[in-house]
mmCIF file of C-alpha atoms in Angstrom:
data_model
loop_
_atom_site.group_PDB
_atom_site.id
_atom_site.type_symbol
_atom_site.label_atom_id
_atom_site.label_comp_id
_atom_site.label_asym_id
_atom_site.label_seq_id
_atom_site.Cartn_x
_atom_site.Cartn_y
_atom_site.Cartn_z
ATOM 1 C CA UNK E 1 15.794 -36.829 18.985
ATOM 2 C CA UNK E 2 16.944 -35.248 22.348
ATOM 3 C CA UNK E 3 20.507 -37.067 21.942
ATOM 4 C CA UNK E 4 20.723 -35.911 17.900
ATOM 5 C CA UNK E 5 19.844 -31.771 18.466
ATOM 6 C CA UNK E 6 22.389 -31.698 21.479
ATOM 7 C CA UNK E 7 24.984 -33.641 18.982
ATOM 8 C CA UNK E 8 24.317 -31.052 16.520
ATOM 9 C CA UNK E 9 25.004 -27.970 18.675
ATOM 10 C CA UNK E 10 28.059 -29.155 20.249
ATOM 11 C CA UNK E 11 29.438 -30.066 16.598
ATOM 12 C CA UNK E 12 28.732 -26.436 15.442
ATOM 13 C CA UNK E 13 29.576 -24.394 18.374
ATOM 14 C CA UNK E 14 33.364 -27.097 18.299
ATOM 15 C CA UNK E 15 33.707 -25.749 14.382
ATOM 16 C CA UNK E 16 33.118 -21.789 15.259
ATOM 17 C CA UNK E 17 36.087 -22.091 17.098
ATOM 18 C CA UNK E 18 38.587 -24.012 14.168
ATOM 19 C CA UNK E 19 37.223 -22.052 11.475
ATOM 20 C CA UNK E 20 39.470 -19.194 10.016
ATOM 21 C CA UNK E 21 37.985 -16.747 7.801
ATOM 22 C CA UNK E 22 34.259 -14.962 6.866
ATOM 23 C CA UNK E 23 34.193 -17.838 3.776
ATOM 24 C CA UNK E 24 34.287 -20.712 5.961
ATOM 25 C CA UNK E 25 31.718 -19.452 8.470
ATOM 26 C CA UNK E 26 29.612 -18.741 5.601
ATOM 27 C CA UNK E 27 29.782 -22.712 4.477
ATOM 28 C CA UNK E 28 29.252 -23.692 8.243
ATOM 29 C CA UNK E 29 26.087 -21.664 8.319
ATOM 30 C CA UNK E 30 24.270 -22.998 5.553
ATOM 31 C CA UNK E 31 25.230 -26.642 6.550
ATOM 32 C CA UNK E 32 23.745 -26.107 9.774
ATOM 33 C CA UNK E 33 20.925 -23.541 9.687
ATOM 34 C CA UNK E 34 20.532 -23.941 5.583
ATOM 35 C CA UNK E 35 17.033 -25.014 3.885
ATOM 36 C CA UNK E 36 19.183 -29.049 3.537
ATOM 37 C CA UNK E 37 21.548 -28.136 6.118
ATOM 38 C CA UNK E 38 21.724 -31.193 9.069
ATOM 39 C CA UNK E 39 19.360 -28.830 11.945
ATOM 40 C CA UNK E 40 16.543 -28.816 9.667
ATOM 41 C CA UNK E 41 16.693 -32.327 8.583
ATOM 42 C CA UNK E 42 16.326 -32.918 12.388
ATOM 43 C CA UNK E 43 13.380 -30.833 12.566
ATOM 44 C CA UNK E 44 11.407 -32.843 9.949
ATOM 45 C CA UNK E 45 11.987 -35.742 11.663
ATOM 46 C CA UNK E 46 10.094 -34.656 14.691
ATOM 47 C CA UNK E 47 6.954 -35.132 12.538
ATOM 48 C CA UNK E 48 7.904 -38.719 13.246
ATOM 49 C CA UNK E 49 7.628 -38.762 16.811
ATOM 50 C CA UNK E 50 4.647 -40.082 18.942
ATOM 51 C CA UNK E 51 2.040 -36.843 19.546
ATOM 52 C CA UNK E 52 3.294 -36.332 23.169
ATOM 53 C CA UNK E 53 6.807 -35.857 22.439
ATOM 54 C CA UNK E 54 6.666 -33.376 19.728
ATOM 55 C CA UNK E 55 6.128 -30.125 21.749
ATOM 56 C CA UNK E 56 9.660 -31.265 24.235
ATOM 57 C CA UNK E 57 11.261 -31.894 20.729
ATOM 58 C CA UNK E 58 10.150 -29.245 18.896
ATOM 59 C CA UNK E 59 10.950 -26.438 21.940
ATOM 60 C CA UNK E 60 14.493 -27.921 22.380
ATOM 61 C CA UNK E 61 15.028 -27.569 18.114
ATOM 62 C CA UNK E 62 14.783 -23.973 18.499
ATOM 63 C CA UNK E 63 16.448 -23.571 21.538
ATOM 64 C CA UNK E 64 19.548 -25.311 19.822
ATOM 65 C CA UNK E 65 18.544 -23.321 16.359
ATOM 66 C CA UNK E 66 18.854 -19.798 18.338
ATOM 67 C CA UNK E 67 21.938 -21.045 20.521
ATOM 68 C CA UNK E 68 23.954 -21.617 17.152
ATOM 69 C CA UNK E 69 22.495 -18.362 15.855
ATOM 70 C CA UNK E 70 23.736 -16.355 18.323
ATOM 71 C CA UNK E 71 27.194 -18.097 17.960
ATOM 72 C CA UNK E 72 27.264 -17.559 14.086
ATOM 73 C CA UNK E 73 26.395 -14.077 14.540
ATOM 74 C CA UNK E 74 29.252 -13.592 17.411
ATOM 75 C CA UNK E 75 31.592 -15.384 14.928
ATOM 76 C CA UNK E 76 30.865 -13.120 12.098
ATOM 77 C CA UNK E 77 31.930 -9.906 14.332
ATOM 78 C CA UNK E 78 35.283 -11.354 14.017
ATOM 79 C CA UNK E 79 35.544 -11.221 10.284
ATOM 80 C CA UNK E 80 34.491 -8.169 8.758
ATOM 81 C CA UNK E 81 34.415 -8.057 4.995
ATOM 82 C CA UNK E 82 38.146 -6.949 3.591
ATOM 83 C CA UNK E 83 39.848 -8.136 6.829
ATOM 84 C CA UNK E 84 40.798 -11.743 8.386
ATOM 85 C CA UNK E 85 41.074 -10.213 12.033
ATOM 86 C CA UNK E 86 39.582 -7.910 14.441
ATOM 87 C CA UNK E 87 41.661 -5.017 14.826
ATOM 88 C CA UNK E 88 43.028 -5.407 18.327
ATOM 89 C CA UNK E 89 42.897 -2.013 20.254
ATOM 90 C CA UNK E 90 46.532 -1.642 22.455
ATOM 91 C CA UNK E 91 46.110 0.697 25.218
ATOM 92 C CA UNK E 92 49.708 1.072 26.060
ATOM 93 C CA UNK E 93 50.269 3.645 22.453
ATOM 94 C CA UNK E 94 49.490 7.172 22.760
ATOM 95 C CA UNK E 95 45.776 8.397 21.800
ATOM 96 C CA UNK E 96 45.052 9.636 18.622
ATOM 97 C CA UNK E 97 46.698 13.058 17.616
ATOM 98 C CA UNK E 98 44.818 16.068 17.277
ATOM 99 C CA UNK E 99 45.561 18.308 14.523
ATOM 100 C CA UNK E 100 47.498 21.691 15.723
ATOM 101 C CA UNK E 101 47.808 25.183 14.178
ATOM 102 C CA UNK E 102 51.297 26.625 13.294
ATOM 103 C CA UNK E 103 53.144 29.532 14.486
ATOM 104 C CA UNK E 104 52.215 33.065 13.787
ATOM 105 C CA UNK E 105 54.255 34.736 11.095
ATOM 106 C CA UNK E 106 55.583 37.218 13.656
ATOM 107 C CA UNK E 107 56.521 34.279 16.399
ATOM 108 C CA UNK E 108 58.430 32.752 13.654
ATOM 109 C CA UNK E 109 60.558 35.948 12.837
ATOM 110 C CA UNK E 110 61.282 36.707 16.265
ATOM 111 C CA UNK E 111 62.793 33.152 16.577
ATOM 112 C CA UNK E 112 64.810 33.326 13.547
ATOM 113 C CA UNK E 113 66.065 36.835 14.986
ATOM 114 C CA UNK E 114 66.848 35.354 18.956
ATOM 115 C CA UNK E 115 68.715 31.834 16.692
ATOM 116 C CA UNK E 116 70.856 34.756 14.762
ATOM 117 C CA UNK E 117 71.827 36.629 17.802
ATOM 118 C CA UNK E 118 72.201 33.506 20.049
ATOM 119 C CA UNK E 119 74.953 32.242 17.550
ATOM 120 C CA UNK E 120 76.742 35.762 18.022
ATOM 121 C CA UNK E 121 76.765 34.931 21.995
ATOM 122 C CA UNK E 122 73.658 37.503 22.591
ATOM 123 C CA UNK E 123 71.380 35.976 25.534
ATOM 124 C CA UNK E 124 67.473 36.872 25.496
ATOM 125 C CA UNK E 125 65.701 38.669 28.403
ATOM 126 C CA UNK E 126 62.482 39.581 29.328
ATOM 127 C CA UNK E 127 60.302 41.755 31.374
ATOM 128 C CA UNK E 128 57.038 43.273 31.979
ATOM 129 C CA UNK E 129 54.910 44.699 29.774
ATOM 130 C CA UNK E 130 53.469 47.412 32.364
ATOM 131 C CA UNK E 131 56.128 50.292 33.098
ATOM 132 C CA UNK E 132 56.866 52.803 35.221
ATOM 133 C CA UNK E 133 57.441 56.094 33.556
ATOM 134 C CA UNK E 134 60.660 55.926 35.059
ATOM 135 C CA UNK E 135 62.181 52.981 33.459
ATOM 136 C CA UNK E 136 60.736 53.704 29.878
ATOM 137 C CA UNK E 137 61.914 57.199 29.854
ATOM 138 C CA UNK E 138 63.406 59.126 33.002
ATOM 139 C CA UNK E 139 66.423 56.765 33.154
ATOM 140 C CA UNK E 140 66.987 56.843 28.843
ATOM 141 C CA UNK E 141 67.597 60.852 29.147
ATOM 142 C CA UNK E 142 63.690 61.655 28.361
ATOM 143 C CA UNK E 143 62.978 63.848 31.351
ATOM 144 C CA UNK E 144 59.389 64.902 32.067
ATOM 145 C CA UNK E 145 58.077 67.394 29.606
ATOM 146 C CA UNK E 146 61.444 66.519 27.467
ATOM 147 C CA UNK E 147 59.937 66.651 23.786
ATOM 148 C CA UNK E 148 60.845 63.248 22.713
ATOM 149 C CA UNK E 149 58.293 62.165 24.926
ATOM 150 C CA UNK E 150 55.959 62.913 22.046
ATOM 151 C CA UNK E 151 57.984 60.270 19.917
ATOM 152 C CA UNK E 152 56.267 57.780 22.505
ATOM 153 C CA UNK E 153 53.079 58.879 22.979
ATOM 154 C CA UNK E 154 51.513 55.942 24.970
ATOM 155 C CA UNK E 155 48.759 54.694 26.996
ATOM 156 C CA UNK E 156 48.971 55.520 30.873
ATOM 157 C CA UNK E 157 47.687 53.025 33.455
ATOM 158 C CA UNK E 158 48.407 55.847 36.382
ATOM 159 C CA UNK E 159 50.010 58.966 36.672
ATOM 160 C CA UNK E 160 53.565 56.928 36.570
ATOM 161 C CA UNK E 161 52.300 53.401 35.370
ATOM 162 C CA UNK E 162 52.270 53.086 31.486
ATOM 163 C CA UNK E 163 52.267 50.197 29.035
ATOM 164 C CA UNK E 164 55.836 50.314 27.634
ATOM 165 C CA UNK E 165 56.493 52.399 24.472
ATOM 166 C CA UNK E 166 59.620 49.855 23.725
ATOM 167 C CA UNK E 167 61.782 47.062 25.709
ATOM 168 C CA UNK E 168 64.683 49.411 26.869
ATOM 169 C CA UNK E 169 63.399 49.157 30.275
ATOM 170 C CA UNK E 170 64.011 45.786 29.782
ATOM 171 C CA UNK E 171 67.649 46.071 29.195
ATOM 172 C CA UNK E 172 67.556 48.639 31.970
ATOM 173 C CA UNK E 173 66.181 46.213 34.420
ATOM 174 C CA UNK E 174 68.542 43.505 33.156
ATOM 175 C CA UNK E 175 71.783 45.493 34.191
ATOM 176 C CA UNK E 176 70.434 45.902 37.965
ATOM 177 C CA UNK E 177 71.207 42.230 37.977
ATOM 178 C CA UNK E 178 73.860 41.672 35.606
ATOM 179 C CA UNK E 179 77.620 43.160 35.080
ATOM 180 C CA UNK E 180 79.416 44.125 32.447
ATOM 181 C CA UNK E 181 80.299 42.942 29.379
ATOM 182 C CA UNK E 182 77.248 41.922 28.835
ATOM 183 C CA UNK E 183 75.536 40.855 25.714
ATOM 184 C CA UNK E 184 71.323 40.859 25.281
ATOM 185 C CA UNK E 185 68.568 40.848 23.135
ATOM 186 C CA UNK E 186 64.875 42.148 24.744
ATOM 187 C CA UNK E 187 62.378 40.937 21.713
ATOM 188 C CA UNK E 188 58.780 41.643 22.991
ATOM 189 C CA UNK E 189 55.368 43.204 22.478
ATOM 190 C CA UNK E 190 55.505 47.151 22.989
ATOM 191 C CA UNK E 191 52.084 49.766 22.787
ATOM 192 C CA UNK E 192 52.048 53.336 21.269
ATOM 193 C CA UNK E 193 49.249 55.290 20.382
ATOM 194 C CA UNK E 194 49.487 55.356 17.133
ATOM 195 C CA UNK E 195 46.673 56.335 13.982
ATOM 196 C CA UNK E 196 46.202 52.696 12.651
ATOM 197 C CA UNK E 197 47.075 52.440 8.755
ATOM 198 C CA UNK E 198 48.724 49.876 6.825
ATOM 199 C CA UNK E 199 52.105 50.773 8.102
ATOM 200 C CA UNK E 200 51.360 51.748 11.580
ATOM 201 C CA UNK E 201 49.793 49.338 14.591
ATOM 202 C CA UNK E 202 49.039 50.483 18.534
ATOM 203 C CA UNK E 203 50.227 47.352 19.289
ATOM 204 C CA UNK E 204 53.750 45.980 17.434
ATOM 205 C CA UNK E 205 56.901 43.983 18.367
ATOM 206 C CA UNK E 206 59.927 45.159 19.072
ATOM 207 C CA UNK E 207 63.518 43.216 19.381
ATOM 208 C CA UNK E 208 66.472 45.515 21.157
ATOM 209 C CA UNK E 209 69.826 44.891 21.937
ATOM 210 C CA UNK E 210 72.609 45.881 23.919
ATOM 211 C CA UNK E 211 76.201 45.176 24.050
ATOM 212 C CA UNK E 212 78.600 46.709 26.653
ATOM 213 C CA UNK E 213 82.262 46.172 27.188
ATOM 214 C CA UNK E 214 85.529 47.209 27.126
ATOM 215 C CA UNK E 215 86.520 49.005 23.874
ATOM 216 C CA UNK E 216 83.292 48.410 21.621
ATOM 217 C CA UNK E 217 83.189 51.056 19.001
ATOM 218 C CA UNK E 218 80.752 52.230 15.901
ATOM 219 C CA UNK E 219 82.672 49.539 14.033
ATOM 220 C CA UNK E 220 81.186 47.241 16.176
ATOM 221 C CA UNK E 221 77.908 48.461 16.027
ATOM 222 C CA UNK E 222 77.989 48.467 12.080
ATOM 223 C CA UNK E 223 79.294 45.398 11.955
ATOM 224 C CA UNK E 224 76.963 43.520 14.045
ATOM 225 C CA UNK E 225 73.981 45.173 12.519
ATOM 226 C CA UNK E 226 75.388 44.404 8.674
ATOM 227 C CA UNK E 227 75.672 40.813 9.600
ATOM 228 C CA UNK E 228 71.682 40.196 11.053
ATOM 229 C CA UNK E 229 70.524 41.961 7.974
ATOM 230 C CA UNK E 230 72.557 39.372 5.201
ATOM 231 C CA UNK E 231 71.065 36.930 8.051
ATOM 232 C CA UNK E 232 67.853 38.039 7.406
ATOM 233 C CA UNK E 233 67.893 38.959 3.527
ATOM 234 C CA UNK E 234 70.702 37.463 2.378
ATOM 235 C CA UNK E 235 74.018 37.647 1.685
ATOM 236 C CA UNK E 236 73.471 39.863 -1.217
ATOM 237 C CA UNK E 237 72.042 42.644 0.601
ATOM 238 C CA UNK E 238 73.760 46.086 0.922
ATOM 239 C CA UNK E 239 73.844 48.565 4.018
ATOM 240 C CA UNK E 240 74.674 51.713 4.690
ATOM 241 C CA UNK E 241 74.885 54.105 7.872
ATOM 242 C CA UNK E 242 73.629 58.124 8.796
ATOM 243 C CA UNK E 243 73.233 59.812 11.984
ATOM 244 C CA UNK E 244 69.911 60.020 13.638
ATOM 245 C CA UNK E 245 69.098 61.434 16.927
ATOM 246 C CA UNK E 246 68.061 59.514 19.732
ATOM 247 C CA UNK E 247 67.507 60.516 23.282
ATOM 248 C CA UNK E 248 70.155 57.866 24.877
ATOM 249 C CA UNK E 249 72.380 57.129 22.358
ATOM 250 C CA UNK E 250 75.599 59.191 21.055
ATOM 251 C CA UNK E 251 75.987 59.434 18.298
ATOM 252 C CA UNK E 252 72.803 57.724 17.185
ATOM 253 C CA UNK E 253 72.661 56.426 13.741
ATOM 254 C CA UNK E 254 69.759 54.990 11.398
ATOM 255 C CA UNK E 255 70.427 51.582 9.611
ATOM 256 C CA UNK E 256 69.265 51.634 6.006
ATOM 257 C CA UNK E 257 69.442 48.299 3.368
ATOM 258 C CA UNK E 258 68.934 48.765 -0.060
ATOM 259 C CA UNK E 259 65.462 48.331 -1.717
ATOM 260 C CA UNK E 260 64.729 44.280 -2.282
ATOM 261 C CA UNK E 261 62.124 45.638 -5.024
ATOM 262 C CA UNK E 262 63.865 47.583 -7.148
ATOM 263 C CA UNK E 263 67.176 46.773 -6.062
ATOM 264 C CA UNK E 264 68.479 50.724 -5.171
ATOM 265 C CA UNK E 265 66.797 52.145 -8.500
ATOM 266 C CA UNK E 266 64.083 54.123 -7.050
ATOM 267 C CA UNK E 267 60.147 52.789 -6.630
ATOM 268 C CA UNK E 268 56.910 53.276 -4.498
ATOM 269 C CA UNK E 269 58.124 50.723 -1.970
ATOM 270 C CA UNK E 270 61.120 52.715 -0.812
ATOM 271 C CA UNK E 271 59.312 55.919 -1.962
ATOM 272 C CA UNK E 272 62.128 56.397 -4.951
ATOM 273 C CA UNK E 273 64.644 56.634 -2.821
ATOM 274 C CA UNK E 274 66.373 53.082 -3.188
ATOM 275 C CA UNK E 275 67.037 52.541 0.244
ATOM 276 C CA UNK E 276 64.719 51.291 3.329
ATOM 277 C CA UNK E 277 65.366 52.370 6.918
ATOM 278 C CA UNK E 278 65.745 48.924 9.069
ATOM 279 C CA UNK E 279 66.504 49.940 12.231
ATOM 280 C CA UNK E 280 67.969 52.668 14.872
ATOM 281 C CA UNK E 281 70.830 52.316 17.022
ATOM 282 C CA UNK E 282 73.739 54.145 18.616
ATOM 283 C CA UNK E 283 76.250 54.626 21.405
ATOM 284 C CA UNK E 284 74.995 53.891 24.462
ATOM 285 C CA UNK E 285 75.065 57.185 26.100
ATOM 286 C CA UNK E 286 77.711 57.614 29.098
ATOM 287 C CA UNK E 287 74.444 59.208 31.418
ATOM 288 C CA UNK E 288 72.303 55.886 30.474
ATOM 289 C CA UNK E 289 75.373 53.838 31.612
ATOM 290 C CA UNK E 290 75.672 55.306 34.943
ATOM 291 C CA UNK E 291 71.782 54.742 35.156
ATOM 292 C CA UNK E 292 72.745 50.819 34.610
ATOM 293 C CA UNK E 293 75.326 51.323 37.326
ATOM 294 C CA UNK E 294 78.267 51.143 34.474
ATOM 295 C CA UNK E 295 81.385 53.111 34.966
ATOM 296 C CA UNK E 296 81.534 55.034 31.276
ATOM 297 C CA UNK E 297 85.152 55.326 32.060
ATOM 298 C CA UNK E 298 85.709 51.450 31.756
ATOM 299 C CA UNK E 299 82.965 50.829 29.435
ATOM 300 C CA UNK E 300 81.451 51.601 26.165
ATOM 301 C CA UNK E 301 78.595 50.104 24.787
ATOM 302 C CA UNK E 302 76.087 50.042 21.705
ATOM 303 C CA UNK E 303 72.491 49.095 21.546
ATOM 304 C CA UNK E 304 69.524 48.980 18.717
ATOM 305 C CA UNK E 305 66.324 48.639 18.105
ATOM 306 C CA UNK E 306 64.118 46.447 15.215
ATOM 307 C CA UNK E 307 60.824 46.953 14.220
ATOM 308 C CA UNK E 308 59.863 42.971 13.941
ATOM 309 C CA UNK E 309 56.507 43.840 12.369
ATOM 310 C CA UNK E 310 57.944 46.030 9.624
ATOM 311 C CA UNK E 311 61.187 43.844 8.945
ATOM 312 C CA UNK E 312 58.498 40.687 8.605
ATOM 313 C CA UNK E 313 56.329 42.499 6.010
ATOM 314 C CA UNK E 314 59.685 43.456 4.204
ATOM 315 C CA UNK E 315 60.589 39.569 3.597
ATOM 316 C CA UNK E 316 57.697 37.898 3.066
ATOM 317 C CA UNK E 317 56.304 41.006 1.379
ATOM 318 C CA UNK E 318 53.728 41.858 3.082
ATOM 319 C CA UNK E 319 51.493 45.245 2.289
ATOM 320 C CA UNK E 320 49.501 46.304 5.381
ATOM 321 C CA UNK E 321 51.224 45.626 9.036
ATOM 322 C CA UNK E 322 47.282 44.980 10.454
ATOM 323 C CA UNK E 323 46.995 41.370 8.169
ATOM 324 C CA UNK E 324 48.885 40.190 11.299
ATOM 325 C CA UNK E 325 46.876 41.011 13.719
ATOM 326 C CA UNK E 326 43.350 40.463 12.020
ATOM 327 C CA UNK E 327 43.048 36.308 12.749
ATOM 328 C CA UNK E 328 42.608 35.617 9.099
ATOM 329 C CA UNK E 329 42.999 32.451 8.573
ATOM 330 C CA UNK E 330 43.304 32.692 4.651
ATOM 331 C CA UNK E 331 46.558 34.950 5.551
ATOM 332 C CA UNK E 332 48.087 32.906 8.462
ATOM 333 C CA UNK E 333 47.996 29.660 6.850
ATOM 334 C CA UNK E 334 50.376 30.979 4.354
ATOM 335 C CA UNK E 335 53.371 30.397 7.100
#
């Protein structure tokens, strides 16, 4: 009996390994361990054995019965139901990816803006968004107690120290390093203290620019400007020019497109008038070049200024500037 169970076991465990799929272990099983299968059949013999031998017989049956168990069970790990193999796990790929958010409505624009102006040879800079009262206004012609101030009301750290009311100073900072010609864009996050309504924010972004070299003119300036807008908006879109006053420009003009709504005809949008103010901009003034350490003599110059907030809203139509700072989901996921 001894020499028959062993035979048994060996037979079994020698098929686990040869068999192929979930169908054939199945078979196997119920040939072995089954009600007629060969282990059982064994079993009843031990019946037959002399009275002192059936306790060693029957103790090494189920020894062999839960060895081939065990192995049946192991085997059937390998073949789940729908699938012939284990998958194998490869440690060498990269982990699984976790799913990432997108980029803010506002991000976007400012990177469409920096790719237009970086394929008109315009390089980006940066600075701080803490400023001395000196670089945001004393060195742009607004003195202290000059009444353009008021244009900028801000938030003061200090007496001096003040969280910049645009990124001129960062233009102005640029040209302590660089010389002229020189062509930049400052796009970056700028503070006023503003009442907060649907077109106004205490927190925005701005994107200015300056260009400085020999002979640069209005035309220039227009010409520039014209182009980013049919960048922006299309080719279709029209432009036109008027003087505006600003503190560091001369002359300073005020860059209007016609209304995308009604198309020039008049409606709430652009307040009836048909045309939308974009942007303001100007020639640099000769004082604010010798601040930047740039002979006016040699050198002329232009620079501007975009609202990024207000220009977004305009193209993807946006109503109230605060959607884009509220962390609503239901209104980011739209970009």
């Amino acid at each position: 009996m001894h020499d028959t169970l062993k035979k048994i076991q060996q037979e079994t465990l020698h098929r686990l390994t040869t068999i192929s799929s979930q169908a054939e272990l199945e078979s196997l099983e119920i040939a072995v361990l089954g009600r007629k299968g060969s282990l059982a059949a064994a079993m009843r013999q031990i019946t037959d054995l002399p009275v002192s031998e059936r306790p060693r017989a029957g103790q090494l049956a189920n020894q062999v019965k839960q060895e081939i168990t065990r192995a049946i069970v192991a085997a059937s790990k390998r073949f789940a139901r729908g699938a012939e193999q284990v998958p194998v796990i490869d440690v060498t790929w990269p982990g699984a990816a976790y799913p990432l958010g997108h980029i803010h409505p506002i991000t976007q624009f400012v990177n469409e803006i920096v790719d237009i102006f970086s394929g008109m040879g315009f390089s980006v800079v940066e600075g701080t968004e803490v400023e001395t009262a000196e670089y945001n206004f004393d060195l742009l012609n607004i003195p202290k107690n000059h009444p353009a101030r008021d244009l900028w009301d801000t938030y003061y750290i200090e007496k001096n120290l003040l969280l910049r009311t645009h990124t001129s100073p960062v233009q102005l900072r640029a040209m302590t390093k660089l010389k002229a010609p020189v062509r930049i864009i400052a796009p970056g996050r700028v503070f006023r203290h503003e009442a907060t309504d649907a077109g106004h924010e205490s927190m925005f972004y701005q994107c200015e620019g300056l260009v400085i070299d020999k002979h640069i003119s209005v035309a220039h300036l227009i010409g520039t400007l014209d182009q980013l807008l049919k960048a922006v908006y299309g080719k279709q879109v029209k432009t036109r020019v008027r003087p505006e006053y600003y503190p560091f420009v001369e002359p300073g003009l005020d860059v209007d497109m016609q209304c995308l709504i009604c198309n020039g005809v008049g409606c709430s949008v652009c307040k009836q008038r048909g045309w939308l103010e974009m942007l303001g901009s100007g020639m640099v003034h000769p004082q604010v070049l010798k601040n930047m350490g740039v002979d006016p003599e040699k050198y002329s110059g232009f620079a501007f200024g975009l609202g990024i907030d207000r220009l977004m809203m305009l193209k993807h139509g946006i109503n109230d500037i605060r959607l884009s700072y509220s962390g609503d989901l239901r209104f980011l996921e739209q970009f």
